[in-house]
XYZ file of C-alpha atoms in Angstrom:
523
model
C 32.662 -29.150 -20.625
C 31.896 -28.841 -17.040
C 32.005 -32.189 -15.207
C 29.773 -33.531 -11.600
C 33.156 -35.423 -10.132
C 31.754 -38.503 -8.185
C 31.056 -39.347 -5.609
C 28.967 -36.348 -5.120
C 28.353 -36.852 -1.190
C 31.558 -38.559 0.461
C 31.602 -40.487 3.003
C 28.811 -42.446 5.263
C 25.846 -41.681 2.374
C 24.114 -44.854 1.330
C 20.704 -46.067 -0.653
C 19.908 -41.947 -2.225
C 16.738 -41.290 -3.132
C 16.944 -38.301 -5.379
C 13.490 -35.875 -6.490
C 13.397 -32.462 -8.340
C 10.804 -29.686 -7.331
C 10.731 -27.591 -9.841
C 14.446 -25.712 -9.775
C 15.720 -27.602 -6.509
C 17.262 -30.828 -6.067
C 17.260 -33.333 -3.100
C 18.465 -36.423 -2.086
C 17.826 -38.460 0.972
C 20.075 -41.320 2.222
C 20.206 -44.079 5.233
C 21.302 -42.871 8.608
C 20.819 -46.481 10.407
C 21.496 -45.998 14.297
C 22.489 -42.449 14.134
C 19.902 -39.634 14.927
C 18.296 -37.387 13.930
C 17.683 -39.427 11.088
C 17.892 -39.305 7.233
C 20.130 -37.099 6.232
C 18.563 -34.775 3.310
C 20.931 -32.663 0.955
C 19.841 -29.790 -1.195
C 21.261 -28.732 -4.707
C 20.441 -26.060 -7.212
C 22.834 -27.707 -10.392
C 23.450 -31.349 -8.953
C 27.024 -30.593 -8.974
C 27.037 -28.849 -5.561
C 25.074 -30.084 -2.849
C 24.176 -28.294 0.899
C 23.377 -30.258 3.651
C 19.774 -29.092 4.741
C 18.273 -30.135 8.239
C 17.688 -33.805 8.776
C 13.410 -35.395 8.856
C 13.102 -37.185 11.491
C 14.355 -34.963 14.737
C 11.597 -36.189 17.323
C 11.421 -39.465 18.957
C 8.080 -39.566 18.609
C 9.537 -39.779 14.660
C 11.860 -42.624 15.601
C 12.636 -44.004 18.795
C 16.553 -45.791 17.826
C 16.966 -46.558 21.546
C 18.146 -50.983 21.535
C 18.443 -51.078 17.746
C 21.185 -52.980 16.821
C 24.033 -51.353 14.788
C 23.395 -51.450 11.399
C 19.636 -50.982 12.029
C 17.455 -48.532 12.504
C 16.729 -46.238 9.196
C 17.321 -48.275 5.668
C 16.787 -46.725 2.295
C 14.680 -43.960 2.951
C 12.524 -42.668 -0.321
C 11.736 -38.469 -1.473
C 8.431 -37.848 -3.325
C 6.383 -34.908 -4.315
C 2.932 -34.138 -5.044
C 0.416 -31.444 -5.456
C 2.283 -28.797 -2.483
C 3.362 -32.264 -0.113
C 6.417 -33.837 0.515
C 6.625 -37.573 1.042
C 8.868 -39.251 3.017
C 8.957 -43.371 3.318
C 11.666 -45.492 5.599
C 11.913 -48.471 7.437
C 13.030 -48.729 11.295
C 14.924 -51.850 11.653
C 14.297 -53.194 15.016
C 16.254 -56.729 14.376
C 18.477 -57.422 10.957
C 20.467 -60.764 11.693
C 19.095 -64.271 11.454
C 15.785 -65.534 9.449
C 13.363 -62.849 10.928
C 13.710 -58.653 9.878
C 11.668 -57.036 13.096
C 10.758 -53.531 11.023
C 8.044 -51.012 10.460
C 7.920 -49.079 7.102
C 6.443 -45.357 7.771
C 5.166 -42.189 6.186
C 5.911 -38.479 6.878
C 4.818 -35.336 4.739
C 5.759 -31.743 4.805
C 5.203 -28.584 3.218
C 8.536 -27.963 2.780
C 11.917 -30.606 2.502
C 13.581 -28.146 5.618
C 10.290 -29.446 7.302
C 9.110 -29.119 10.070
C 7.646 -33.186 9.372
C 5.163 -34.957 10.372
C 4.006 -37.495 12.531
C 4.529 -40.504 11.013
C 2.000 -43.190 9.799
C 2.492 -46.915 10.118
C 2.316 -48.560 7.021
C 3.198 -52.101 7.132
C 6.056 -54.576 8.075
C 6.219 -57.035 4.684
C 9.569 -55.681 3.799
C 12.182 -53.095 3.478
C 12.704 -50.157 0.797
C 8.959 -49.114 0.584
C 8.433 -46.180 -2.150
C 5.455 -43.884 -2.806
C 4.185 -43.251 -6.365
C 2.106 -40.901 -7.666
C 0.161 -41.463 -10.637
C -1.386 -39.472 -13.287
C -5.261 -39.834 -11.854
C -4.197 -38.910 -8.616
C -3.889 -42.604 -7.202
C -0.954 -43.456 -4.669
C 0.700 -46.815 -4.465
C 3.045 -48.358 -2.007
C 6.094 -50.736 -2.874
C 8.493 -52.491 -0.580
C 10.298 -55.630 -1.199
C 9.165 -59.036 -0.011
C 10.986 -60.552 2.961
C 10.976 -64.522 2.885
C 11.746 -66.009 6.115
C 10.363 -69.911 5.243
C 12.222 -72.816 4.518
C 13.265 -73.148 1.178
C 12.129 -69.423 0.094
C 14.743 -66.736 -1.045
C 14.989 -64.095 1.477
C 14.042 -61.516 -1.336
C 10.433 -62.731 -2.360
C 9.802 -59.933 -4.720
C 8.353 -56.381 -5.237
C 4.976 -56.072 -4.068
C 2.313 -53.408 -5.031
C -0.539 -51.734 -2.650
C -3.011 -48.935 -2.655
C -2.662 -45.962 -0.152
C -5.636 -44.076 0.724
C -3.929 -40.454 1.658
C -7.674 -39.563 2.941
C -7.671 -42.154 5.659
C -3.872 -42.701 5.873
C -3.628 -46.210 5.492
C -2.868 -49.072 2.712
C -6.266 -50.671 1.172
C -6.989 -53.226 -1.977
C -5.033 -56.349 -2.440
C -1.738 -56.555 -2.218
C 0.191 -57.780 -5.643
C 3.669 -59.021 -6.053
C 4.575 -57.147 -9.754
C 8.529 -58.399 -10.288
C 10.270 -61.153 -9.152
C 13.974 -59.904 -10.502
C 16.480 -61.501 -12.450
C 18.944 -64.490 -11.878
C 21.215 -61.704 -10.430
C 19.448 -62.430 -7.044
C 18.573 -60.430 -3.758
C 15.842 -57.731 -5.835
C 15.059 -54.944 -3.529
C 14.799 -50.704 -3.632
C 12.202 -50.234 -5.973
C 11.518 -47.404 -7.876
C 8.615 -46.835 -10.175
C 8.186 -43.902 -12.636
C 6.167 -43.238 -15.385
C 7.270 -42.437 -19.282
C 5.971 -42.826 -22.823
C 3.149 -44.693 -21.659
C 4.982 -47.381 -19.620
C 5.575 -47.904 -16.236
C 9.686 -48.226 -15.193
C 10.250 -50.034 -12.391
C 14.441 -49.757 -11.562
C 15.238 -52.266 -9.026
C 18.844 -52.902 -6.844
C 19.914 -56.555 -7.092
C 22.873 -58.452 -5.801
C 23.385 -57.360 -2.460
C 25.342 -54.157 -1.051
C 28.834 -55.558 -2.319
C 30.999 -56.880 -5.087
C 27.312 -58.385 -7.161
C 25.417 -55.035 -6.687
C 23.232 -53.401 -9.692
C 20.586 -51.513 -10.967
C 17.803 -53.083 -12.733
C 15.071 -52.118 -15.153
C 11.643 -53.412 -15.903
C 8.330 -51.803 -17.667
C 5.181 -52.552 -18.085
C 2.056 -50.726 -19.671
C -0.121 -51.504 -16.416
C 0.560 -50.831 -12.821
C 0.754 -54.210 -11.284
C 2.160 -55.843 -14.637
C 3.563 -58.125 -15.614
C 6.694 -56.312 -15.802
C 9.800 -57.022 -18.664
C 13.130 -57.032 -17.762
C 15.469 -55.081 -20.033
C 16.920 -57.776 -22.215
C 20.233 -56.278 -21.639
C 20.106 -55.657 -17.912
C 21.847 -54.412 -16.002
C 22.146 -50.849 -16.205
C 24.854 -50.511 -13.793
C 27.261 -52.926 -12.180
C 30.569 -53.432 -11.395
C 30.486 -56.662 -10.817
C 33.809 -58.602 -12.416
C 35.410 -55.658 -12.375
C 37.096 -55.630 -8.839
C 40.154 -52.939 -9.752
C 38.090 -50.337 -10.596
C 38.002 -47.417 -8.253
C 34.275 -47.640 -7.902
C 33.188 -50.677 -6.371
C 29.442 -52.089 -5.472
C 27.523 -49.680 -7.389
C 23.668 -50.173 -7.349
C 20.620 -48.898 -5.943
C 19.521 -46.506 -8.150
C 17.179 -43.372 -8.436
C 16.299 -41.507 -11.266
C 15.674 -37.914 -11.930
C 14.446 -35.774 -15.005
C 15.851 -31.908 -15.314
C 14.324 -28.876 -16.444
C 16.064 -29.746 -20.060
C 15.150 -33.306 -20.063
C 18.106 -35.145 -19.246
C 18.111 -37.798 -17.254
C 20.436 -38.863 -14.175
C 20.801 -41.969 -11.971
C 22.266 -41.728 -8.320
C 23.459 -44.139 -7.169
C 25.355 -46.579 -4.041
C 29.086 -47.165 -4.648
C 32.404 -47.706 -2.334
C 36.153 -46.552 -2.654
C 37.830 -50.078 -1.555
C 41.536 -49.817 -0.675
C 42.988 -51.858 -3.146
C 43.501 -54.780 -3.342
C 40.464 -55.534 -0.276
C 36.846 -54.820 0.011
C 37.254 -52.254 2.871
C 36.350 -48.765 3.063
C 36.411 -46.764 6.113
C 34.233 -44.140 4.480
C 31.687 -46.638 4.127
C 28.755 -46.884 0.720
C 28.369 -43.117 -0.997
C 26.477 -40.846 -3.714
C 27.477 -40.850 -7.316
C 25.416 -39.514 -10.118
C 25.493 -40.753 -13.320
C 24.305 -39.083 -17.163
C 22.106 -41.479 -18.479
C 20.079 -41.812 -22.053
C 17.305 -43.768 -23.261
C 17.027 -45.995 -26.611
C 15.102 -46.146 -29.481
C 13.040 -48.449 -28.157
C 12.881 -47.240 -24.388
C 15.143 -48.426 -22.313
C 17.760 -46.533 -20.115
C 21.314 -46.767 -20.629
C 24.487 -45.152 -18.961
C 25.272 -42.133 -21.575
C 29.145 -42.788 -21.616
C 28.289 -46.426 -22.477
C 29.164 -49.455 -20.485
C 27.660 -50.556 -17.478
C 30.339 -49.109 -15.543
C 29.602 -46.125 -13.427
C 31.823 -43.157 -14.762
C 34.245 -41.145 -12.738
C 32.848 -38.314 -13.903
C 29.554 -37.223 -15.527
C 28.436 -34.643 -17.668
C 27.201 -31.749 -15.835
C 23.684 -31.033 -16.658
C 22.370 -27.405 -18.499
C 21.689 -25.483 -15.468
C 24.007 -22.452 -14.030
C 26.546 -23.993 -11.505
C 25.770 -23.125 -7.755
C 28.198 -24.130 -5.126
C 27.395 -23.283 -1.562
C 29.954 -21.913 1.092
C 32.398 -24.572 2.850
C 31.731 -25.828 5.574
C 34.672 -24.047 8.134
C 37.400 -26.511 9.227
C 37.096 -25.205 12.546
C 33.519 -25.683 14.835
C 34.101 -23.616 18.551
C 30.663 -25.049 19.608
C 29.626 -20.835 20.093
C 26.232 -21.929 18.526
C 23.125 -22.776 20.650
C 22.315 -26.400 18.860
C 24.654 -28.911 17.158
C 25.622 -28.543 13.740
C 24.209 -30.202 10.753
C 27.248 -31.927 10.191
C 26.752 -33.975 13.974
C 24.700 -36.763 14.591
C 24.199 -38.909 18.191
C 24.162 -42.263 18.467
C 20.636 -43.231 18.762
C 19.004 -40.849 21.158
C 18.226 -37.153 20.550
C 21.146 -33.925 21.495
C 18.824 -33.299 24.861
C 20.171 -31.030 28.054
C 19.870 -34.003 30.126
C 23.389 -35.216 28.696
C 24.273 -32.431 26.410
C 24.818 -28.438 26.244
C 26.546 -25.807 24.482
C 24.889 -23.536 26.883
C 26.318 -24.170 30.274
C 29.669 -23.227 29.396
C 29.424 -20.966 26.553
C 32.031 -21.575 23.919
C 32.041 -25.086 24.941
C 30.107 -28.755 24.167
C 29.757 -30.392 27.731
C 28.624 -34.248 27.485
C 27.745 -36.108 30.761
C 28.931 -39.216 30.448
C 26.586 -42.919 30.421
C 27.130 -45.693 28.890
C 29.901 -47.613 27.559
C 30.814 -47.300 23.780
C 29.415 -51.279 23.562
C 25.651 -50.094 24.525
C 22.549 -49.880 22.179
C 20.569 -47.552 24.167
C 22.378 -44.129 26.467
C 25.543 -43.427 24.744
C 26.716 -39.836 25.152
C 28.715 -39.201 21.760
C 28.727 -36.172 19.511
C 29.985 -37.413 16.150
C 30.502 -36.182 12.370
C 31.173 -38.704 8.946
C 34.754 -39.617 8.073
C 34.837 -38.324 4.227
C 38.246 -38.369 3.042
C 41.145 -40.655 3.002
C 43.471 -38.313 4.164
C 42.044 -36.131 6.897
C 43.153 -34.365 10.622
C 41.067 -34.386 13.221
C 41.724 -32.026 16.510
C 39.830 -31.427 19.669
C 41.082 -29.563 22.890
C 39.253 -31.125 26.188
C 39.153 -30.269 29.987
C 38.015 -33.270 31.663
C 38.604 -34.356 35.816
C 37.921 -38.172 35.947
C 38.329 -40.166 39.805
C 37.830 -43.042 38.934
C 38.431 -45.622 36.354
C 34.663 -46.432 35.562
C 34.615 -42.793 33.885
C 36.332 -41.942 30.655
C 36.224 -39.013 27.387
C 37.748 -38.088 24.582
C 38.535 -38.893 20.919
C 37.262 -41.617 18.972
C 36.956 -43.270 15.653
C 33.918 -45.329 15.660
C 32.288 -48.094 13.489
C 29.717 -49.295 15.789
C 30.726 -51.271 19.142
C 32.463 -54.119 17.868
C 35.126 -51.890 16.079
C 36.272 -48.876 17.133
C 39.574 -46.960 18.309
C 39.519 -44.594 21.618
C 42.034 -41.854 22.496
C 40.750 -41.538 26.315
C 41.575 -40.241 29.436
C 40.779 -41.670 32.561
C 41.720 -41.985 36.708
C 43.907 -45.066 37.178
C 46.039 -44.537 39.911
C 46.631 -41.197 38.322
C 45.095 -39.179 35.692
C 46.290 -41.457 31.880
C 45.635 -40.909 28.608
C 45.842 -43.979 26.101
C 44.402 -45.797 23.399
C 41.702 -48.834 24.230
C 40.006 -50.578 21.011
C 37.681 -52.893 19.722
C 38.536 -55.028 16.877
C 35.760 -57.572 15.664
C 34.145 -57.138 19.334
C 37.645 -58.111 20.864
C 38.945 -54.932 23.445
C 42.083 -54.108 24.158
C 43.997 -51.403 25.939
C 47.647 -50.611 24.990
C 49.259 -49.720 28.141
C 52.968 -49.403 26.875
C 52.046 -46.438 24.995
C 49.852 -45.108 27.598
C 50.915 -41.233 29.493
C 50.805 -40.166 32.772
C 48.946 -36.925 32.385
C 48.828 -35.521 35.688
C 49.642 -32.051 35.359
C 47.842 -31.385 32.386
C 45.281 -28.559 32.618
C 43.744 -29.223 29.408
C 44.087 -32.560 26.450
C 44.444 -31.952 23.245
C 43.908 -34.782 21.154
C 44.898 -35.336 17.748
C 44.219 -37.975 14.906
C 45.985 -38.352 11.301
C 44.043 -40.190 8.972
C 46.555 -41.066 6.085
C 45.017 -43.847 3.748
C 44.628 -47.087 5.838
C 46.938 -45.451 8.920
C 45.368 -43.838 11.647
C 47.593 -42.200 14.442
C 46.503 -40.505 17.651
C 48.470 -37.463 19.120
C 48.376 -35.443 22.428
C 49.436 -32.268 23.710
C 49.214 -30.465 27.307
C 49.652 -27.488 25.470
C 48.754 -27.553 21.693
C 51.971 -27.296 21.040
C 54.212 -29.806 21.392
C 52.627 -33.244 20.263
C 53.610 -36.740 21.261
C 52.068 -40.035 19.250
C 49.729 -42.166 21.353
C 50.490 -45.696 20.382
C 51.393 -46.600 17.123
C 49.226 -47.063 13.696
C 46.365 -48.359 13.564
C 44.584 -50.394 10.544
C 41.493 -47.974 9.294
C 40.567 -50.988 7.243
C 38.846 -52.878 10.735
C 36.231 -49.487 10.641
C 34.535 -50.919 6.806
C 31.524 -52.756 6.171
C 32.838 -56.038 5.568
C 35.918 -56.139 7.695
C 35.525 -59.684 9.520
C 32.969 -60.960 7.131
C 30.212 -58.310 9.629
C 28.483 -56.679 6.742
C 27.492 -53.649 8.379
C 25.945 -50.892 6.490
C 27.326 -47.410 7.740
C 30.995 -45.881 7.767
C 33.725 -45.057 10.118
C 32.291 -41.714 12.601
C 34.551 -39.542 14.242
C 33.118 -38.718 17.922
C 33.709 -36.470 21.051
C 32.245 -38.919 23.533
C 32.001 -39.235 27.771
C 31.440 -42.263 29.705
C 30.326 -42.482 33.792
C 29.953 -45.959 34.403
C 29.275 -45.423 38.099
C 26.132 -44.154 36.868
C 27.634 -39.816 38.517
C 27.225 -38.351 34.973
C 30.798 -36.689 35.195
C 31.237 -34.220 32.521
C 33.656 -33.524 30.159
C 34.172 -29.949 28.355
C 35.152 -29.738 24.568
C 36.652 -26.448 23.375
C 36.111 -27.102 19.211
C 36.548 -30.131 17.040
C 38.884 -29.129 13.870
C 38.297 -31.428 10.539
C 40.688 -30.652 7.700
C 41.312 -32.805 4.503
C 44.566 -33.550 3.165
């Protein structure tokens, strides 16, 4: 029987939100700093998925410029009604302390490639807002209740409130309809309607080792709401060896046969640790329902399975992505994101040099706001990365090249600069700490062109260089991908490790560097 191998989308792919239209599949998933943002996926089987153009490609859509890392766009949420496509997500403007600065919006389109809308501010109560549509046409709005007070938990609940599509705004009272369990931290709602009840499926326990899925019903909208007395549906909590850690957040999805599938958050930890480089990704997951209603995983157990069932529709894989990108294209590919601000010609062109991605350089890798870095996920634990660069630095304010990048506290650099002669080394970040190693660095005066190389081999990561693509000689020695995870340092970040071509000019000259092609290859 054919099998849906999980995870489904590798990699930096957090919080899905998964809708059928008809015979097409999508999911949606966090993006945080990076933009554009939310990445959206299409499938035709849920076995194969495409990566279709992301929502939210205007700034006037999402302005990420001084969001903090980890910020930015959280648990974004798909819905469809009557010809429109919905689109919810929250803008996190400030995420540590007592006090979550955000903004939950809406955007529609006619069609998931878009173009989308302008969006409309909804409120600020919480994060994980969801749209639902119900049978007499009404719309309703839920987002989780953040707690700030004394003596409150942070998670205050699931709250409940009318939105008037007419005048584009939230109206009646607001009701808090579920409170959660004594698993804790209650959050990503979902509500959908069946048999005459009204599911809510919840996340609870946090992003790591507590993390599950929830269920509640009710036979009214706004409750009260009863917990499945065998929650939870999913967890794999108390099970730290298995090879699919934190799995929660949930979305549910109905095919054209009537089964039923959950996707769902989950992490590949090495073992032994709670670190993943590839940061939170997509499963999917069969699923069943009782006698008496309530959903359970169809291979039993709480325990999200390696592999599901594939459902009864004709398999429909898409063409692979080449290893190989020349930059010959006029825009980016769908693969790239930047960090925070939009792919504009003031830093950024595949046109001036054709064949080639030229990035002006700005600001350091440690700034929130004018970064100029081109970057793609990190999706397997065994990869090669390759880039050939002409660069002509004079001074040692301005910098390019290679890097592997959590966010600016952790990251690892294969650069060239100008100090007292053209070098090419490795300078790092680990938990905010930089470093450069100079023993290992090369005097790369003669070189016409740097090629830069980086083996990805489990937890190792090891730079190379060439003058001539040829001959290759290691660039310091190996390097711990574990410091590029979520939780490395106790940080609890929310994204994945990002492999850039990136330029800095801190003397403010925008000095360019030129990048022939990037080359990503598994294994």
């Amino acid at each position: 029987m054919p099998v849906i191998q999980n995870p489904i989308l590798t990699g930096f792919n957090p919080d899905a939100s998964i809708l059928r239209v008809d015979d097409d599949y999508y999911i949606a998933t966090s993006t945080f700093e990076w933009f554009p943002g939310v990445q959206l996926y299409h499938s035709k089987d849920l076995a194969n998925w495409e990566l279709i153009p992301h929502a939210l490609q205007r700034i006037s859509q999402l302005d990420l410029r001084g969001n903090p890392s980890s910020g930015g766009i959280w648990a974004p949420a798909i819905s469809y009604d009557n010809g429109i496509y919905y689109l919810l997500y929250t803008d996190v403007k400030a995420r540590k302390g007592v006090y979550k600065d955000l903004c939950n919006y809406l955007v529609t389109a006619e069609d998931m490639n878009g173009p989308w809308s302008e969006p409309i501010l909804l409120n600020g109560s919480g994060f994980d807002p969801y749209l639902f549509h119900d049978d007499d046409g009404t719309k309703w709005l839920l987002n989780m209740q953040w707690d700030f007070r004394d003596g409150q938990s942070r998670f205050g609940g699931i709250l409940l409130q009318q939105y008037d599509p007419l005048e584009q705004r939230l109206t009646g009272p607001i009701r808090k309809i579920y409170e959660g369990t004594d698993i804790g931290v209650t959050e990503g709602p979902q509500l959908f309607k069946r048999d005459g009840y009204y599911y809510l499926l919840v996340a609870e326990g946090g992003t790591g080792i507590n993390h599950a899925a929830t269920l509640a019903r009710s036979s009214r909208i706004d409750g009260p709401y009863v917990t499945d007395p065998d929650y939870p549906v999913m967890t794999t909590r108390g099970n730290a060896d298995y090879p699919l850690q934190n799995a929660g957040h949930g979305m549910l999805v109905e095919t054209q046969q009537g089964e039923w599938y959950m996707c769902h958050i989950c992490s590949r930890p090495f073992p032994g640790t709670n670190l993943n480089p590839l940061g939170r990704e997509t499963s999917l997951q069969r699923c069943v329902w009782t006698e008496d209603g309530w959903l359970r995983l169809a291979h039993g157990g709480r325990l999200p399975a390696l592999e599901a069932p594939s459902p009864e529709l004709a398999p429909h894989p898409f063409p692979e992505q080449p290893a190989k990108d020349d930059f010959d294209a006029p825009s980016l590919g769908l693969q790239y994101q930047t960090l925070r601000v939009p792919a504009e010609e003031s830093w950024l062109s595949l046109s001036e040099r054709q064949g080639f991605l030229r990035l002006r350089g700005r600001e350091s890798l440690h700034s929130w706001n004018r970064q100029s870095m081109v970057a793609r996920r990190l999706q397997h634990f065994r990869c090669t990365v390759e880039t050939r660069m002409e660069y002509e630095p004079d001074h040692f304010m301005q910098m390019a090249g290679l890097v592997f990048y959590y966010d600016e506290q952790d990251y690892y650099y294969l650069r060239i600069t100008e100090d007292g002669g053209r070098k090419l080394g490795v300078v790092s970040s680990n938990g905010g700490k930089y470093k450069e190693d100079r023993t290992s660095e090369l005097s790369v005066d003669g070189w016409s062109a740097y090629y830069l190389k980086a083996a990805v081999n489990e937890r190792l990561l090891q730079f190379y260089a060439s003058p001539d693509g040829l001959q290759w000689e290691a660039v310091g020695g190996e390097l711990d991908m574990g410091a590029l995870s979520d939780e490395y340092g106790g940080k609890l970040g929310f994204t994945g490790a990002m492999i850039g071509l990136c330029a800095q000019d801190l003397n403010g000259t925008g000095k360019h560097a030129d990048f022939d092609y990037l080359i990503y290859k598994s294994g």
